Coordinates of C-alpha atoms in Angstrom, one line a residue:
M1 CA 91.9 125.6 61.9
R2 CA 95.5 124.9 60.9
Y3 CA 96.4 125.5 57.3
L4 CA 99.5 124.6 55.3
I5 CA 100.0 126.4 52.0
T6 CA 102.7 125.4 49.6
G7 CA 103.6 128.2 47.3
G8 CA 102.3 130.5 49.9
S9 CA 104.7 133.3 49.0
G10 CA 103.3 133.7 45.5
Y11 CA 100.6 136.1 44.3
I12 CA 97.6 133.9 45.1
G13 CA 99.2 132.4 48.2
T14 CA 100.0 135.8 49.7
R15 CA 96.4 136.9 49.4
L16 CA 95.0 133.6 50.7
V17 CA 97.4 133.7 53.7
D18 CA 96.3 137.3 54.5
R19 CA 92.6 136.3 54.4
L20 CA 93.0 133.1 56.4
S21 CA 95.1 134.9 59.1
R22 CA 92.2 137.3 59.7
R23 CA 89.7 134.5 60.4
E24 CA 88.8 134.0 64.1
D25 CA 88.8 130.2 63.7
T26 CA 92.4 130.2 62.3
E27 CA 94.9 128.9 64.7
K28 CA 97.9 129.0 62.4
V29 CA 98.8 129.3 58.7
V30 CA 102.1 127.7 57.7
I31 CA 103.6 129.0 54.5
C32 CA 105.8 126.5 52.7
D33 CA 107.8 128.0 49.8
V34 CA 111.4 128.4 48.5
A35 CA 111.1 132.1 49.0
P36 CA 109.9 134.0 52.1
P37 CA 106.7 136.0 51.9
R38 CA 107.2 139.7 51.3
T39 CA 105.3 140.5 54.4
F40 CA 104.4 138.5 57.5
V41 CA 100.9 138.6 59.0
P42 CA 99.6 137.4 62.3
K43 CA 99.2 133.7 62.9
T44 CA 101.7 132.7 60.3
E45 CA 104.9 130.7 60.2
F46 CA 107.3 130.3 57.3
E47 CA 109.1 127.1 56.3
R48 CA 111.6 127.3 53.5
L49 CA 111.0 124.1 51.6
D50 CA 111.0 122.9 48.0
V51 CA 108.1 120.6 47.2
R52 CA 110.6 118.4 45.3
N53 CA 112.0 117.3 48.7
A54 CA 109.6 114.4 49.4
E55 CA 111.0 113.7 52.8
G56 CA 111.0 117.3 53.9
V57 CA 107.4 117.7 52.7
R58 CA 106.4 114.5 54.6
A59 CA 108.0 115.7 57.8
L60 CA 106.4 119.2 57.5
V61 CA 102.9 117.9 56.9
E62 CA 103.4 115.4 59.8
R63 CA 104.6 118.1 62.1
V64 CA 101.9 120.7 61.2
R65 CA 99.0 118.3 60.9
P66 CA 97.0 120.8 58.9
D67 CA 93.2 120.6 58.8
V68 CA 93.5 122.0 55.3
L69 CA 96.4 121.7 52.9
V70 CA 96.5 124.1 50.0
H71 CA 98.9 123.3 47.2
L72 CA 99.8 126.3 45.1
A73 CA 103.5 125.6 44.4
F74 CA 104.5 125.5 40.7
I75 CA 106.7 127.3 38.2
L76 CA 105.0 129.8 35.9
N77 CA 107.9 131.7 34.4
P78 CA 109.4 129.6 31.7
S79 CA 112.8 128.5 32.9
H80 CA 113.7 126.7 29.6
D81 CA 114.3 123.8 31.9
E82 CA 111.3 121.5 31.2
K83 CA 112.7 118.9 33.6
L84 CA 112.8 121.4 36.5
M85 CA 109.3 122.6 35.7
Y86 CA 108.0 119.0 35.5
D87 CA 109.8 118.1 38.7
V88 CA 108.2 121.0 40.7
D89 CA 104.8 120.8 39.1
V90 CA 104.2 117.1 38.8
N91 CA 106.6 115.4 41.2
G92 CA 106.0 118.2 43.7
T93 CA 102.3 117.6 43.5
H94 CA 102.9 113.9 44.0
N95 CA 105.0 114.6 47.1
V96 CA 102.4 116.8 48.6
L97 CA 99.6 114.3 48.0
D98 CA 101.7 111.4 49.4
A99 CA 102.5 113.4 52.5
A100 CA 98.8 114.3 53.0
A101 CA 97.8 110.7 52.6
R102 CA 100.3 109.5 55.2
A103 CA 99.4 112.3 57.7
G104 CA 95.7 111.8 57.3
T105 CA 95.0 115.3 56.1
G106 CA 91.2 115.6 55.7
Q107 CA 90.9 118.5 53.2
L108 CA 93.1 119.4 50.2
L109 CA 92.8 122.2 47.7
V110 CA 95.1 122.0 44.7
T111 CA 95.4 124.5 41.9
T112 CA 96.2 123.2 38.4
S113 CA 95.1 125.5 35.5
A114 CA 92.4 126.1 33.0
V115 CA 95.0 125.1 30.4
A116 CA 94.5 121.5 31.6
Y117 CA 91.3 121.4 29.5
G118 CA 93.2 122.2 26.3
A119 CA 92.2 124.5 23.6
F120 CA 90.3 122.2 21.3
A121 CA 87.6 122.9 18.8
D122 CA 85.5 120.0 20.0
N123 CA 85.5 121.2 23.7
P124 CA 81.9 121.5 25.0
V125 CA 80.6 125.1 25.5
P126 CA 80.7 125.8 28.3
L127 CA 83.3 123.6 29.9
T128 CA 82.3 122.1 33.2
E129 CA 84.3 120.7 36.1
D130 CA 83.4 117.2 34.9
D131 CA 84.8 117.6 31.4
P132 CA 88.0 115.7 30.9
V133 CA 91.4 117.4 31.1
R134 CA 93.5 116.9 28.0
G135 CA 95.9 119.8 27.8
V136 CA 97.8 120.6 24.6
P137 CA 100.7 118.1 24.6
D138 CA 103.2 120.4 22.8
F139 CA 103.0 123.1 25.6
S140 CA 105.0 121.9 28.6
Y141 CA 103.1 124.0 31.1
A142 CA 99.8 122.6 29.9
R143 CA 101.1 119.1 29.8
D144 CA 102.4 119.3 33.4
K145 CA 99.2 120.9 34.7
T146 CA 97.1 118.2 33.0
E147 CA 99.2 115.5 34.5
S148 CA 99.1 117.1 38.0
D149 CA 95.3 117.4 37.6
R150 CA 95.0 113.7 36.8
I151 CA 97.2 112.8 39.7
C152 CA 94.8 114.8 42.0
Q153 CA 91.7 113.1 40.5
L154 CA 93.3 109.7 41.0
W155 CA 94.3 110.6 44.6
A156 CA 90.7 111.7 45.3
A157 CA 89.3 108.4 44.0
Q158 CA 91.8 106.4 46.1
H159 CA 90.9 108.5 49.2
P160 CA 87.1 108.8 49.2
D161 CA 87.1 109.7 52.9
R162 CA 89.0 112.9 52.2
V163 CA 87.9 116.2 50.5
M164 CA 89.9 117.0 47.4
T165 CA 89.1 120.3 45.6
I166 CA 90.8 121.0 42.3
V167 CA 90.8 124.6 41.2
R168 CA 91.6 125.4 37.5
P169 CA 92.2 129.1 37.4
C170 CA 92.9 131.1 34.3
I171 CA 95.8 133.6 34.2
V172 CA 95.8 135.8 37.3
F173 CA 96.7 139.5 37.1
G174 CA 96.8 142.1 39.8
P175 CA 99.0 144.6 41.7
N176 CA 102.6 143.4 42.1
V177 CA 102.3 140.5 39.7
D178 CA 105.5 140.1 37.9
N179 CA 105.8 137.2 35.5
Y180 CA 106.5 136.8 31.8
L181 CA 102.8 137.0 30.9
V182 CA 102.4 140.4 32.5
R183 CA 105.6 141.7 30.9
L184 CA 104.3 140.3 27.5
W185 CA 101.1 142.4 27.7
T186 CA 102.4 145.6 29.4

């Protein structure tokens, strides 16, 4: 299996790359990120690429021809530049999905966020995967993740012959995590 992981140098990406590289059926894991991974493991390649670069993303997906494309790239730490955050989170997602469609990638896994559901009193308990995403519009991170999620849902409907998995994780903590949320609570 050939994997392409955007945001593969981040916390979740690093752990996923490590696990995939240990699988016998893994031929190659290509890490696509603006920063190199802290460590390199067998069966991996690194490509420095920003998901905002639509042509670069298209060329990489076309060259790698992954069996599975995992899109983890996003900005978590508030940059106070909402345009940059939107450009990476929403336009970057669009670029990745467009490249996957053109290359015929059969399986995609995209992470958005649990914040895409929105914290509303009328949310069903428990929330299910089929409940609508309607993030809090005043929180740019939630707004961007909600839009990215909707883009993925639309892509899946337009490409019924492909497998699209949307994962909506909550805040992730662990060893070596360094972001503003960890600093806020430690």
